[in-house]
PDB file of C-alpha atoms in Angstrom:
ATOM      1  CA  MET B  92     148.128  23.008 175.539  1.00  0.00           C
ATOM      2  CA  PRO B  93     147.394  23.766 179.211  1.00  0.00           C
ATOM      3  CA  ALA B  94     143.909  22.777 180.312  1.00  0.00           C
ATOM      4  CA  ILE B  95     143.019  26.140 181.884  1.00  0.00           C
ATOM      5  CA  THR B  96     142.863  28.712 179.022  1.00  0.00           C
ATOM      6  CA  VAL B  97     140.487  31.360 177.705  1.00  0.00           C
ATOM      7  CA  SER B  98     139.023  32.005 174.262  1.00  0.00           C
ATOM      8  CA  ASP B  99     139.387  35.761 174.527  1.00  0.00           C
ATOM      9  CA  ILE B 100     142.318  37.096 176.694  1.00  0.00           C
ATOM     10  CA  SER B 101     141.354  40.635 175.935  1.00  0.00           C
ATOM     11  CA  ALA B 102     138.327  40.231 178.226  1.00  0.00           C
ATOM     12  CA  LEU B 103     140.603  39.601 181.339  1.00  0.00           C
ATOM     13  CA  PRO B 104     141.736  42.211 183.752  1.00  0.00           C
ATOM     14  CA  ARG B 105     145.177  43.529 182.713  1.00  0.00           C
ATOM     15  CA  ILE B 106     148.314  43.951 184.753  1.00  0.00           C
ATOM     16  CA  PRO B 107     149.278  47.502 184.383  1.00  0.00           C
ATOM     17  CA  GLY B 108     152.382  48.413 182.407  1.00  0.00           C
ATOM     18  CA  PRO B 109     155.400  49.031 184.574  1.00  0.00           C
ATOM     19  CA  ASP B 110     156.816  52.447 185.341  1.00  0.00           C
ATOM     20  CA  ARG B 111     160.493  51.668 184.746  1.00  0.00           C
ATOM     21  CA  THR B 112     161.446  55.055 186.254  1.00  0.00           C
ATOM     22  CA  VAL B 113     160.257  53.859 189.556  1.00  0.00           C
ATOM     23  CA  LEU B 114     160.533  50.057 189.427  1.00  0.00           C
ATOM     24  CA  ALA B 115     163.973  48.357 189.418  1.00  0.00           C
ATOM     25  CA  GLU B 116     164.136  45.494 186.845  1.00  0.00           C
ATOM     26  CA  ARG B 117     165.529  42.355 188.296  1.00  0.00           C
ATOM     27  CA  PRO B 118     168.791  41.150 186.586  1.00  0.00           C
ATOM     28  CA  VAL B 119     169.354  37.441 185.615  1.00  0.00           C
ATOM     29  CA  VAL B 120     171.825  35.857 188.075  1.00  0.00           C
ATOM     30  CA  SER B 121     171.938  32.303 186.483  1.00  0.00           C
ATOM     31  CA  VAL B 122     170.337  30.035 183.956  1.00  0.00           C
ATOM     32  CA  THR B 123     170.638  26.316 184.560  1.00  0.00           C
ATOM     33  CA  THR B 124     169.271  23.308 182.583  1.00  0.00           C
ATOM     34  CA  ALA B 125     167.362  20.672 184.495  1.00  0.00           C
ATOM     35  CA  PRO B 126     168.662  17.039 184.124  1.00  0.00           C
ATOM     36  CA  SER B 127     166.132  14.332 183.321  1.00  0.00           C
ATOM     37  CA  GLY B 128     165.462  11.365 185.743  1.00  0.00           C
ATOM     38  CA  LEU B 129     162.746   8.974 186.959  1.00  0.00           C
ATOM     39  CA  GLU B 130     160.586   9.325 190.096  1.00  0.00           C
ATOM     40  CA  GLY B 131     158.267   7.100 192.011  1.00  0.00           C
ATOM     41  CA  GLU B 132     157.442   3.907 190.107  1.00  0.00           C
ATOM     42  CA  GLY B 133     159.253   5.223 187.015  1.00  0.00           C
ATOM     43  CA  PHE B 134     157.561   8.366 185.637  1.00  0.00           C
ATOM     44  CA  PRO B 135     159.843  10.827 183.859  1.00  0.00           C
ATOM     45  CA  VAL B 136     160.794  14.078 185.494  1.00  0.00           C
ATOM     46  CA  ARG B 137     163.147  17.075 185.024  1.00  0.00           C
ATOM     47  CA  ARG B 138     164.917  18.124 188.196  1.00  0.00           C
ATOM     48  CA  ALA B 139     164.322  21.913 187.936  1.00  0.00           C
ATOM     49  CA  PHE B 140     166.466  22.916 190.908  1.00  0.00           C
ATOM     50  CA  ALA B 141     169.603  20.732 190.177  1.00  0.00           C
ATOM     51  CA  GLY B 142     172.760  22.684 190.559  1.00  0.00           C
ATOM     52  CA  VAL B 143     171.253  25.759 192.194  1.00  0.00           C
ATOM     53  CA  SER B 144     172.181  26.895 195.720  1.00  0.00           C
ATOM     54  CA  LEU B 145     169.548  26.511 198.399  1.00  0.00           C
ATOM     55  CA  ARG B 146     170.391  30.069 199.314  1.00  0.00           C
ATOM     56  CA  ASP B 147     169.010  31.201 195.945  1.00  0.00           C
ATOM     57  CA  LEU B 148     165.991  28.861 196.184  1.00  0.00           C
ATOM     58  CA  ASP B 149     164.868  29.699 199.744  1.00  0.00           C
ATOM     59  CA  PRO B 150     162.078  29.215 200.801  1.00  0.00           C
ATOM     60  CA  PHE B 151     161.772  26.482 198.023  1.00  0.00           C
ATOM     61  CA  VAL B 152     163.663  23.179 198.334  1.00  0.00           C
ATOM     62  CA  HIS B 153     162.826  20.861 195.339  1.00  0.00           C
ATOM     63  CA  MET B 154     160.845  20.920 192.124  1.00  0.00           C
ATOM     64  CA  ASP B 155     160.224  18.357 189.466  1.00  0.00           C
ATOM     65  CA  GLN B 156     158.537  18.871 186.083  1.00  0.00           C
ATOM     66  CA  MET B 157     156.599  15.621 185.656  1.00  0.00           C
ATOM     67  CA  GLY B 158     156.231  14.764 181.993  1.00  0.00           C
ATOM     68  CA  GLU B 159     155.201  16.141 179.491  1.00  0.00           C
ATOM     69  CA  VAL B 160     154.605  12.624 178.383  1.00  0.00           C
ATOM     70  CA  GLN B 161     151.917  10.899 176.282  1.00  0.00           C
ATOM     71  CA  TYR B 162     151.469   7.494 177.989  1.00  0.00           C
ATOM     72  CA  ALA B 163     150.616   4.434 175.929  1.00  0.00           C
ATOM     73  CA  PRO B 164     148.076   1.992 177.479  1.00  0.00           C
ATOM     74  CA  GLY B 165     149.511   0.322 180.566  1.00  0.00           C
ATOM     75  CA  GLU B 166     152.492   2.822 180.827  1.00  0.00           C
ATOM     76  CA  ALA B 167     151.166   5.332 183.361  1.00  0.00           C
ATOM     77  CA  LYS B 168     152.904   5.338 186.758  1.00  0.00           C
ATOM     78  CA  GLY B 169     152.774   7.093 190.075  1.00  0.00           C
ATOM     79  CA  THR B 170     154.419   6.966 193.498  1.00  0.00           C
ATOM     80  CA  PRO B 171     153.961   4.356 196.275  1.00  0.00           C
ATOM     81  CA  TRP B 172     153.004   5.334 199.866  1.00  0.00           C
ATOM     82  CA  HIS B 173     155.801   7.486 201.307  1.00  0.00           C
ATOM     83  CA  PRO B 174     156.301   9.855 204.247  1.00  0.00           C
ATOM     84  CA  HIS B 175     157.022  13.604 204.456  1.00  0.00           C
ATOM     85  CA  ARG B 176     157.775  15.973 207.388  1.00  0.00           C
ATOM     86  CA  GLY B 177     158.745  19.649 207.712  1.00  0.00           C
ATOM     87  CA  PHE B 178     157.479  21.289 204.548  1.00  0.00           C
ATOM     88  CA  GLU B 179     154.614  21.645 202.004  1.00  0.00           C
ATOM     89  CA  THR B 180     154.187  19.722 198.737  1.00  0.00           C
ATOM     90  CA  VAL B 181     152.425  21.505 195.920  1.00  0.00           C
ATOM     91  CA  THR B 182     151.229  19.356 193.023  1.00  0.00           C
ATOM     92  CA  TYR B 183     149.988  21.341 190.039  1.00  0.00           C
ATOM     93  CA  MET B 184     148.502  19.336 187.176  1.00  0.00           C
ATOM     94  CA  ILE B 185     148.817  21.230 183.954  1.00  0.00           C
ATOM     95  CA  ASP B 186     147.288  18.446 181.816  1.00  0.00           C
ATOM     96  CA  GLY B 187     146.210  14.921 182.874  1.00  0.00           C
ATOM     97  CA  ILE B 188     145.042  13.319 186.087  1.00  0.00           C
ATOM     98  CA  PHE B 189     146.402  12.109 189.406  1.00  0.00           C
ATOM     99  CA  GLU B 190     144.726  10.576 192.397  1.00  0.00           C
ATOM    100  CA  HIS B 191     145.982  11.480 195.924  1.00  0.00           C
ATOM    101  CA  ALA B 192     145.316  10.019 199.327  1.00  0.00           C
ATOM    102  CA  ASP B 193     147.087  10.651 202.622  1.00  0.00           C
ATOM    103  CA  SER B 194     147.071   9.268 206.184  1.00  0.00           C
ATOM    104  CA  ASN B 195     145.363  12.464 207.456  1.00  0.00           C
ATOM    105  CA  GLY B 196     142.253  11.824 205.379  1.00  0.00           C
ATOM    106  CA  GLY B 197     143.050  14.402 202.688  1.00  0.00           C
ATOM    107  CA  GLY B 198     143.014  13.811 198.959  1.00  0.00           C
ATOM    108  CA  GLY B 199     141.012  13.365 195.898  1.00  0.00           C
ATOM    109  CA  VAL B 200     141.402  13.726 192.148  1.00  0.00           C
ATOM    110  CA  ILE B 201     143.830  16.421 190.787  1.00  0.00           C
ATOM    111  CA  THR B 202     143.239  17.108 187.065  1.00  0.00           C
ATOM    112  CA  ASN B 203     143.527  19.704 184.235  1.00  0.00           C
ATOM    113  CA  GLY B 204     144.798  22.795 186.115  1.00  0.00           C
ATOM    114  CA  ASP B 205     144.037  21.610 189.595  1.00  0.00           C
ATOM    115  CA  THR B 206     146.504  22.211 192.441  1.00  0.00           C
ATOM    116  CA  GLN B 207     146.938  20.107 195.578  1.00  0.00           C
ATOM    117  CA  TRP B 208     148.579  21.867 198.500  1.00  0.00           C
ATOM    118  CA  MET B 209     149.565  19.350 201.225  1.00  0.00           C
ATOM    119  CA  THR B 210     151.194  20.697 204.482  1.00  0.00           C
ATOM    120  CA  ALA B 211     153.139  17.746 205.799  1.00  0.00           C
ATOM    121  CA  GLY B 212     154.124  19.594 209.032  1.00  0.00           C
ATOM    122  CA  SER B 213     154.699  17.138 211.768  1.00  0.00           C
ATOM    123  CA  GLY B 214     154.438  14.149 209.553  1.00  0.00           C
ATOM    124  CA  ILE B 215     152.124  12.391 207.052  1.00  0.00           C
ATOM    125  CA  LEU B 216     152.108   9.485 204.674  1.00  0.00           C
ATOM    126  CA  HIS B 217     150.680   9.988 201.066  1.00  0.00           C
ATOM    127  CA  ILE B 218     150.374   8.376 197.750  1.00  0.00           C
ATOM    128  CA  GLU B 219     149.898   9.864 194.262  1.00  0.00           C
ATOM    129  CA  ALA B 220     148.934   7.620 191.331  1.00  0.00           C
ATOM    130  CA  PRO B 221     147.135   7.684 187.993  1.00  0.00           C
ATOM    131  CA  PRO B 222     143.522   6.369 188.097  1.00  0.00           C
ATOM    132  CA  GLU B 223     143.009   2.938 186.689  1.00  0.00           C
ATOM    133  CA  HIS B 224     141.222   4.200 183.603  1.00  0.00           C
ATOM    134  CA  LEU B 225     144.297   6.295 182.678  1.00  0.00           C
ATOM    135  CA  VAL B 226     146.528   3.303 183.095  1.00  0.00           C
ATOM    136  CA  VAL B 227     144.370   1.222 180.789  1.00  0.00           C
ATOM    137  CA  SER B 228     143.791   3.833 178.140  1.00  0.00           C
ATOM    138  CA  GLY B 229     146.953   5.916 178.295  1.00  0.00           C
ATOM    139  CA  GLY B 230     146.892   9.577 177.763  1.00  0.00           C
ATOM    140  CA  LEU B 231     148.712  12.976 178.385  1.00  0.00           C
ATOM    141  CA  PHE B 232     150.366  13.638 181.685  1.00  0.00           C
ATOM    142  CA  HIS B 233     152.070  16.917 182.614  1.00  0.00           C
ATOM    143  CA  GLY B 234     152.481  18.544 186.022  1.00  0.00           C
ATOM    144  CA  ILE B 235     154.754  20.112 188.599  1.00  0.00           C
ATOM    145  CA  GLN B 236     155.575  19.145 192.161  1.00  0.00           C
ATOM    146  CA  LEU B 237     157.215  21.942 194.276  1.00  0.00           C
ATOM    147  CA  TRP B 238     158.423  21.592 197.795  1.00  0.00           C
ATOM    148  CA  VAL B 239     158.040  24.798 199.978  1.00  0.00           C
ATOM    149  CA  ASN B 240     159.980  24.764 203.218  1.00  0.00           C
ATOM    150  CA  LEU B 241     158.322  25.572 206.479  1.00  0.00           C
ATOM    151  CA  PRO B 242     159.811  27.893 209.213  1.00  0.00           C
ATOM    152  CA  SER B 243     161.004  25.937 212.289  1.00  0.00           C
ATOM    153  CA  ALA B 244     158.001  27.364 214.186  1.00  0.00           C
ATOM    154  CA  ASN B 245     155.647  25.612 211.750  1.00  0.00           C
ATOM    155  CA  LYS B 246     157.415  22.288 211.111  1.00  0.00           C
ATOM    156  CA  TRP B 247     155.461  20.546 213.887  1.00  0.00           C
ATOM    157  CA  ASN B 248     152.075  21.938 212.774  1.00  0.00           C
ATOM    158  CA  PRO B 249     149.366  19.366 212.144  1.00  0.00           C
ATOM    159  CA  PRO B 250     149.115  18.219 208.546  1.00  0.00           C
ATOM    160  CA  ARG B 251     146.750  20.037 206.247  1.00  0.00           C
ATOM    161  CA  TYR B 252     145.338  19.576 202.815  1.00  0.00           C
ATOM    162  CA  GLN B 253     144.043  22.082 200.295  1.00  0.00           C
ATOM    163  CA  GLY B 254     142.360  21.160 196.991  1.00  0.00           C
ATOM    164  CA  ILE B 255     142.479  24.104 194.586  1.00  0.00           C
ATOM    165  CA  GLU B 256     140.355  23.558 191.407  1.00  0.00           C
ATOM    166  CA  GLY B 257     141.766  25.000 188.112  1.00  0.00           C
ATOM    167  CA  ARG B 258     138.696  27.358 187.727  1.00  0.00           C
ATOM    168  CA  GLU B 259     139.649  29.010 191.072  1.00  0.00           C
ATOM    169  CA  ALA B 260     142.852  30.393 189.770  1.00  0.00           C
ATOM    170  CA  VAL B 261     142.839  34.097 189.087  1.00  0.00           C
ATOM    171  CA  LEU B 262     143.190  34.770 185.346  1.00  0.00           C
ATOM    172  CA  LEU B 263     144.872  37.978 184.145  1.00  0.00           C
ATOM    173  CA  ALA B 264     146.295  39.344 180.970  1.00  0.00           C
ATOM    174  CA  SER B 265     149.632  41.044 180.524  1.00  0.00           C
ATOM    175  CA  ALA B 266     149.763  44.841 179.720  1.00  0.00           C
ATOM    176  CA  ASP B 267     150.188  44.169 176.025  1.00  0.00           C
ATOM    177  CA  GLY B 268     147.446  41.413 176.048  1.00  0.00           C
ATOM    178  CA  GLY B 269     149.953  38.815 174.734  1.00  0.00           C
ATOM    179  CA  ALA B 270     150.203  36.788 177.923  1.00  0.00           C
ATOM    180  CA  LEU B 271     147.813  34.816 180.098  1.00  0.00           C
ATOM    181  CA  VAL B 272     148.621  34.768 183.669  1.00  0.00           C
ATOM    182  CA  ARG B 273     147.164  32.066 186.007  1.00  0.00           C
ATOM    183  CA  LEU B 274     147.747  33.257 189.626  1.00  0.00           C
ATOM    184  CA  ILE B 275     147.618  30.202 191.892  1.00  0.00           C
ATOM    185  CA  ALA B 276     148.882  31.656 195.163  1.00  0.00           C
ATOM    186  CA  GLY B 277     150.213  34.919 196.425  1.00  0.00           C
ATOM    187  CA  GLU B 278     149.577  38.445 195.043  1.00  0.00           C
ATOM    188  CA  VAL B 279     150.450  40.391 191.883  1.00  0.00           C
ATOM    189  CA  ALA B 280     149.246  43.863 190.862  1.00  0.00           C
ATOM    190  CA  GLY B 281     146.581  43.833 193.497  1.00  0.00           C
ATOM    191  CA  HIS B 282     145.082  40.416 192.685  1.00  0.00           C
ATOM    192  CA  THR B 283     145.386  37.510 195.091  1.00  0.00           C
ATOM    193  CA  GLY B 284     145.376  33.776 194.252  1.00  0.00           C
ATOM    194  CA  PRO B 285     143.454  31.105 196.089  1.00  0.00           C
ATOM    195  CA  GLY B 286     146.387  29.188 197.708  1.00  0.00           C
ATOM    196  CA  ALA B 287     146.814  29.725 201.361  1.00  0.00           C
ATOM    197  CA  THR B 288     150.464  29.209 202.571  1.00  0.00           C
ATOM    198  CA  PHE B 289     152.411  29.291 205.827  1.00  0.00           C
ATOM    199  CA  THR B 290     155.381  30.631 203.993  1.00  0.00           C
ATOM    200  CA  PRO B 291     154.555  33.841 201.941  1.00  0.00           C
ATOM    201  CA  ILE B 292     155.057  32.883 198.229  1.00  0.00           C
ATOM    202  CA  THR B 293     153.621  33.784 194.815  1.00  0.00           C
ATOM    203  CA  MET B 294     153.021  31.085 192.243  1.00  0.00           C
ATOM    204  CA  ILE B 295     151.993  31.764 188.644  1.00  0.00           C
ATOM    205  CA  HIS B 296     151.674  29.782 185.434  1.00  0.00           C
ATOM    206  CA  ALA B 297     151.904  32.060 182.449  1.00  0.00           C
ATOM    207  CA  THR B 298     151.563  31.507 178.641  1.00  0.00           C
ATOM    208  CA  VAL B 299     153.344  34.088 176.675  1.00  0.00           C
ATOM    209  CA  GLY B 300     152.547  34.434 172.912  1.00  0.00           C
ATOM    210  CA  ALA B 301     155.336  34.937 170.422  1.00  0.00           C
ATOM    211  CA  GLY B 302     156.624  38.615 170.448  1.00  0.00           C
ATOM    212  CA  ALA B 303     154.725  39.408 173.679  1.00  0.00           C
ATOM    213  CA  GLU B 304     156.312  40.614 176.844  1.00  0.00           C
ATOM    214  CA  LEU B 305     155.380  39.830 180.447  1.00  0.00           C
ATOM    215  CA  ALA B 306     156.292  42.451 183.031  1.00  0.00           C
ATOM    216  CA  LEU B 307     155.302  41.635 186.597  1.00  0.00           C
ATOM    217  CA  PRO B 308     155.717  43.847 189.738  1.00  0.00           C
ATOM    218  CA  TRP B 309     157.377  41.682 192.273  1.00  0.00           C
ATOM    219  CA  ARG B 310     157.825  42.090 195.998  1.00  0.00           C
ATOM    220  CA  PRO B 311     161.349  43.158 196.691  1.00  0.00           C
ATOM    221  CA  ASP B 312     161.508  40.979 199.854  1.00  0.00           C
ATOM    222  CA  PHE B 313     160.781  37.855 197.699  1.00  0.00           C
ATOM    223  CA  ASN B 314     163.221  35.881 195.588  1.00  0.00           C
ATOM    224  CA  ALA B 315     162.242  35.350 191.932  1.00  0.00           C
ATOM    225  CA  LEU B 316     162.584  32.126 189.852  1.00  0.00           C
ATOM    226  CA  VAL B 317     161.203  31.335 186.428  1.00  0.00           C
ATOM    227  CA  TYR B 318     161.183  27.701 185.113  1.00  0.00           C
ATOM    228  CA  VAL B 319     160.501  27.250 181.354  1.00  0.00           C
ATOM    229  CA  LEU B 320     157.950  24.472 180.909  1.00  0.00           C
ATOM    230  CA  ALA B 321     157.970  24.785 177.144  1.00  0.00           C
ATOM    231  CA  GLY B 322     159.146  27.120 174.349  1.00  0.00           C
ATOM    232  CA  ARG B 323     161.796  29.781 173.936  1.00  0.00           C
ATOM    233  CA  GLY B 324     162.191  33.321 175.140  1.00  0.00           C
ATOM    234  CA  THR B 325     164.406  35.882 176.885  1.00  0.00           C
ATOM    235  CA  ALA B 326     164.566  37.048 180.498  1.00  0.00           C
ATOM    236  CA  GLY B 327     165.593  40.140 182.274  1.00  0.00           C
ATOM    237  CA  PRO B 328     166.870  43.520 181.099  1.00  0.00           C
ATOM    238  CA  LEU B 329     169.691  42.046 178.996  1.00  0.00           C
ATOM    239  CA  ALA B 330     167.374  39.538 177.268  1.00  0.00           C
ATOM    240  CA  ALA B 331     169.106  36.296 178.339  1.00  0.00           C
ATOM    241  CA  PRO B 332     168.015  33.467 176.133  1.00  0.00           C
ATOM    242  CA  VAL B 333     166.031  30.635 177.841  1.00  0.00           C
ATOM    243  CA  HIS B 334     164.282  27.506 176.535  1.00  0.00           C
ATOM    244  CA  THR B 335     162.422  24.427 177.738  1.00  0.00           C
ATOM    245  CA  GLY B 336     163.756  22.774 180.886  1.00  0.00           C
ATOM    246  CA  GLN B 337     165.758  25.769 182.194  1.00  0.00           C
ATOM    247  CA  LEU B 338     165.550  27.624 185.487  1.00  0.00           C
ATOM    248  CA  VAL B 339     166.200  31.424 185.646  1.00  0.00           C
ATOM    249  CA  VAL B 340     167.258  32.905 188.976  1.00  0.00           C
ATOM    250  CA  PHE B 341     166.720  36.624 189.228  1.00  0.00           C
ATOM    251  CA  GLY B 342     168.559  39.115 191.433  1.00  0.00           C
ATOM    252  CA  ALA B 343     167.192  41.936 193.513  1.00  0.00           C
ATOM    253  CA  GLY B 344     164.680  44.390 192.295  1.00  0.00           C
ATOM    254  CA  ASP B 345     160.858  44.853 192.166  1.00  0.00           C
ATOM    255  CA  LEU B 346     160.052  44.119 188.495  1.00  0.00           C
ATOM    256  CA  LEU B 347     160.299  40.736 186.684  1.00  0.00           C
ATOM    257  CA  THR B 348     160.401  40.691 182.902  1.00  0.00           C
ATOM    258  CA  LEU B 349     160.144  37.955 180.270  1.00  0.00           C
ATOM    259  CA  ALA B 350     159.524  37.909 176.458  1.00  0.00           C
ATOM    260  CA  ALA B 351     158.615  35.097 174.058  1.00  0.00           C
ATOM    261  CA  SER B 352     160.594  34.388 170.947  1.00  0.00           C
ATOM    262  CA  GLN B 353     159.225  33.017 167.714  1.00  0.00           C
ATOM    263  CA  GLN B 354     158.222  29.368 168.550  1.00  0.00           C
ATOM    264  CA  ASP B 355     158.209  26.236 166.479  1.00  0.00           C
ATOM    265  CA  SER B 356     155.017  24.316 165.372  1.00  0.00           C
ATOM    266  CA  ARG B 357     155.118  21.895 168.348  1.00  0.00           C
ATOM    267  CA  THR B 358     155.371  24.639 170.949  1.00  0.00           C
ATOM    268  CA  PRO B 359     153.400  27.680 169.735  1.00  0.00           C
ATOM    269  CA  GLU B 360     153.832  29.724 172.940  1.00  0.00           C
ATOM    270  CA  LEU B 361     156.318  30.199 175.829  1.00  0.00           C
ATOM    271  CA  GLU B 362     155.021  28.415 179.012  1.00  0.00           C
ATOM    272  CA  VAL B 363     156.620  29.350 182.268  1.00  0.00           C
ATOM    273  CA  LEU B 364     156.147  28.766 186.027  1.00  0.00           C
ATOM    274  CA  ILE B 365     156.998  31.842 188.024  1.00  0.00           C
ATOM    275  CA  ILE B 366     157.571  31.419 191.721  1.00  0.00           C
ATOM    276  CA  GLY B 367     158.959  33.592 194.507  1.00  0.00           C
ATOM    277  CA  GLY B 368     158.809  33.731 198.303  1.00  0.00           C
ATOM    278  CA  ARG B 369     160.155  35.368 201.401  1.00  0.00           C
ATOM    279  CA  PRO B 370     163.305  33.613 202.365  1.00  0.00           C
ATOM    280  CA  ILE B 371     163.180  31.778 205.686  1.00  0.00           C
ATOM    281  CA  ARG B 372     166.980  32.068 206.277  1.00  0.00           C
ATOM    282  CA  GLU B 373     167.175  29.151 208.648  1.00  0.00           C
ATOM    283  CA  PRO B 374     169.508  26.054 208.490  1.00  0.00           C
ATOM    284  CA  VAL B 375     168.209  23.339 206.139  1.00  0.00           C
ATOM    285  CA  ALA B 376     168.792  19.690 206.729  1.00  0.00           C
ATOM    286  CA  HIS B 377     167.412  17.682 203.886  1.00  0.00           C
ATOM    287  CA  TYR B 378     167.254  13.927 203.543  1.00  0.00           C
ATOM    288  CA  GLY B 379     164.866  12.134 201.110  1.00  0.00           C
ATOM    289  CA  PRO B 380     161.259  13.122 202.077  1.00  0.00           C
ATOM    290  CA  PHE B 381     162.262  15.064 205.188  1.00  0.00           C
ATOM    291  CA  VAL B 382     163.231  18.792 205.404  1.00  0.00           C
ATOM    292  CA  MET B 383     164.257  19.854 208.822  1.00  0.00           C
ATOM    293  CA  ASN B 384     166.685  22.295 210.480  1.00  0.00           C
ATOM    294  CA  THR B 385     169.205  19.909 212.043  1.00  0.00           C
ATOM    295  CA  GLU B 386     170.724  16.443 211.506  1.00  0.00           C
ATOM    296  CA  ALA B 387     169.192  15.316 214.798  1.00  0.00           C
ATOM    297  CA  GLU B 388     165.746  16.240 213.613  1.00  0.00           C
ATOM    298  CA  LEU B 389     166.249  14.252 210.460  1.00  0.00           C
ATOM    299  CA  ARG B 390     167.412  11.114 212.495  1.00  0.00           C
ATOM    300  CA  GLN B 391     164.247  11.630 214.616  1.00  0.00           C
ATOM    301  CA  ALA B 392     162.034  11.822 211.525  1.00  0.00           C
ATOM    302  CA  VAL B 393     163.511   8.528 210.213  1.00  0.00           C
ATOM    303  CA  GLU B 394     162.980   6.846 213.613  1.00  0.00           C
ATOM    304  CA  ASP B 395     159.432   8.212 213.828  1.00  0.00           C
ATOM    305  CA  TYR B 396     158.578   7.005 210.346  1.00  0.00           C
ATOM    306  CA  ARG B 397     159.894   3.518 211.069  1.00  0.00           C
ATOM    307  CA  ALA B 398     158.070   3.335 214.329  1.00  0.00           C
ATOM    308  CA  GLY B 399     154.774   4.224 212.614  1.00  0.00           C
ATOM    309  CA  ARG B 400     154.405   7.627 214.152  1.00  0.00           C
ATOM    310  CA  LEU B 401     154.049   9.666 210.905  1.00  0.00           C
ATOM    311  CA  GLY B 402     150.706   8.209 210.076  1.00  0.00           C
ATOM    312  CA  VAL B 403     148.812   5.068 209.171  1.00  0.00           C
ATOM    313  CA  ILE B 404     147.832   3.941 205.695  1.00  0.00           C
ATOM    314  CA  PRO B 405     143.952   4.015 205.662  1.00  0.00           C
ATOM    315  CA  ALA B 406     142.577   0.369 205.590  1.00  0.00           C
ATOM    316  CA  THR B 407     140.823   1.003 202.276  1.00  0.00           C
ATOM    317  CA  HIS B 408     144.290   1.533 200.678  1.00  0.00           C
ATOM    318  CA  LEU B 409     146.069  -1.527 202.108  1.00  0.00           C
ATOM    319  CA  PRO B 410     146.874  -4.421 199.755  1.00  0.00           C
ATOM    320  CA  HIS B 411     144.301  -7.197 199.707  1.00  0.00           C
ATOM    321  CA  GLY B 412     144.915  -9.533 202.515  1.00  0.00           C
ATOM    322  CA  ALA B 413     146.729  -7.062 204.698  1.00  0.00           C
ATOM    323  CA  CYS B 414     145.616  -6.999 208.329  1.00  0.00           C
ATOM    324  CA  GLY B 415     145.631  -4.453 211.157  1.00  0.00           C
ATOM    325  CA  GLY B 416     146.030  -1.254 208.998  1.00  0.00           C
ATOM    326  CA  THR B 417     148.840   0.074 211.281  1.00  0.00           C
ATOM    327  CA  ARG B 418     152.047  -0.703 209.399  1.00  0.00           C
ATOM    328  CA  PRO B 419     153.823   2.252 207.844  1.00  0.00           C
ATOM    329  CA  ALA B 420     154.794   2.272 204.155  1.00  0.00           C
ATOM    330  CA  ARG B 421     158.233   0.880 203.527  1.00  0.00           C
ATOM    331  CA  ASP B 422     161.079   3.320 203.105  1.00  0.00           C
TER     332      ASP B 422
END
């Protein structure tokens, strides 16, 4: 169960029911199933965007569902120090805990509904890892990491860090009262989430009860993507079936619709991440942790990283016995 929830959804502000004579419902363009893999030091992920055209994803580049996994003692893993340039990383912890630090002085603990929004911009080094007590005890770990591209005009901005606590998310109810909407960034039905972004986007985590429908007014200049974190349901005007680990790409329109099917005992509700943004429509050159506009900019990013120009690991995070504090993390 997601950490951020409410005991009485009926007490929340409701998203008005749509006027379908005015709003055009977005059709489903594609449904793809995310393959599983390992990231960092070996934690399990689903590659949510695998097989989907960057044109359909724009302004997003990459997304992993981390877990859901119940770690035994000694199993929890994270990522080593690594670089980024040219985009923003958004880490949303649905359940569990991660510690983050970066070469710009940002970071802290991300836990139970918190979101970390890191603008890599011109370049940064960072690390994400479970705290020692979670490694020792084991525990639940479930989250999302999303990469949001930056326009060329902002790729060289200074790095920036935002820590958004779970309690800051705007909580809303669907028109029928059957869905809990957590608005993390952007705007829906006159409500605005706490996340501040260079690239205009909307990011929502919704829990939809069996038999309930979620109908969201959606900016027509944004794309629209829904990733199923858990459960089963349908999407769009033709009720395309969707289930855990699938990504739905919607077509043009200004109304996005989902409905939850009858669930099993392990997954009592449909859990979805809903994202959309204004496409940047610029060339994308992507290599590992760098997202730029040209191959030449990618080569420069690699050279800058190897030369130590993307940041310095803080001395407090260097291995015992290391000296100087100026060497970059290994690529």
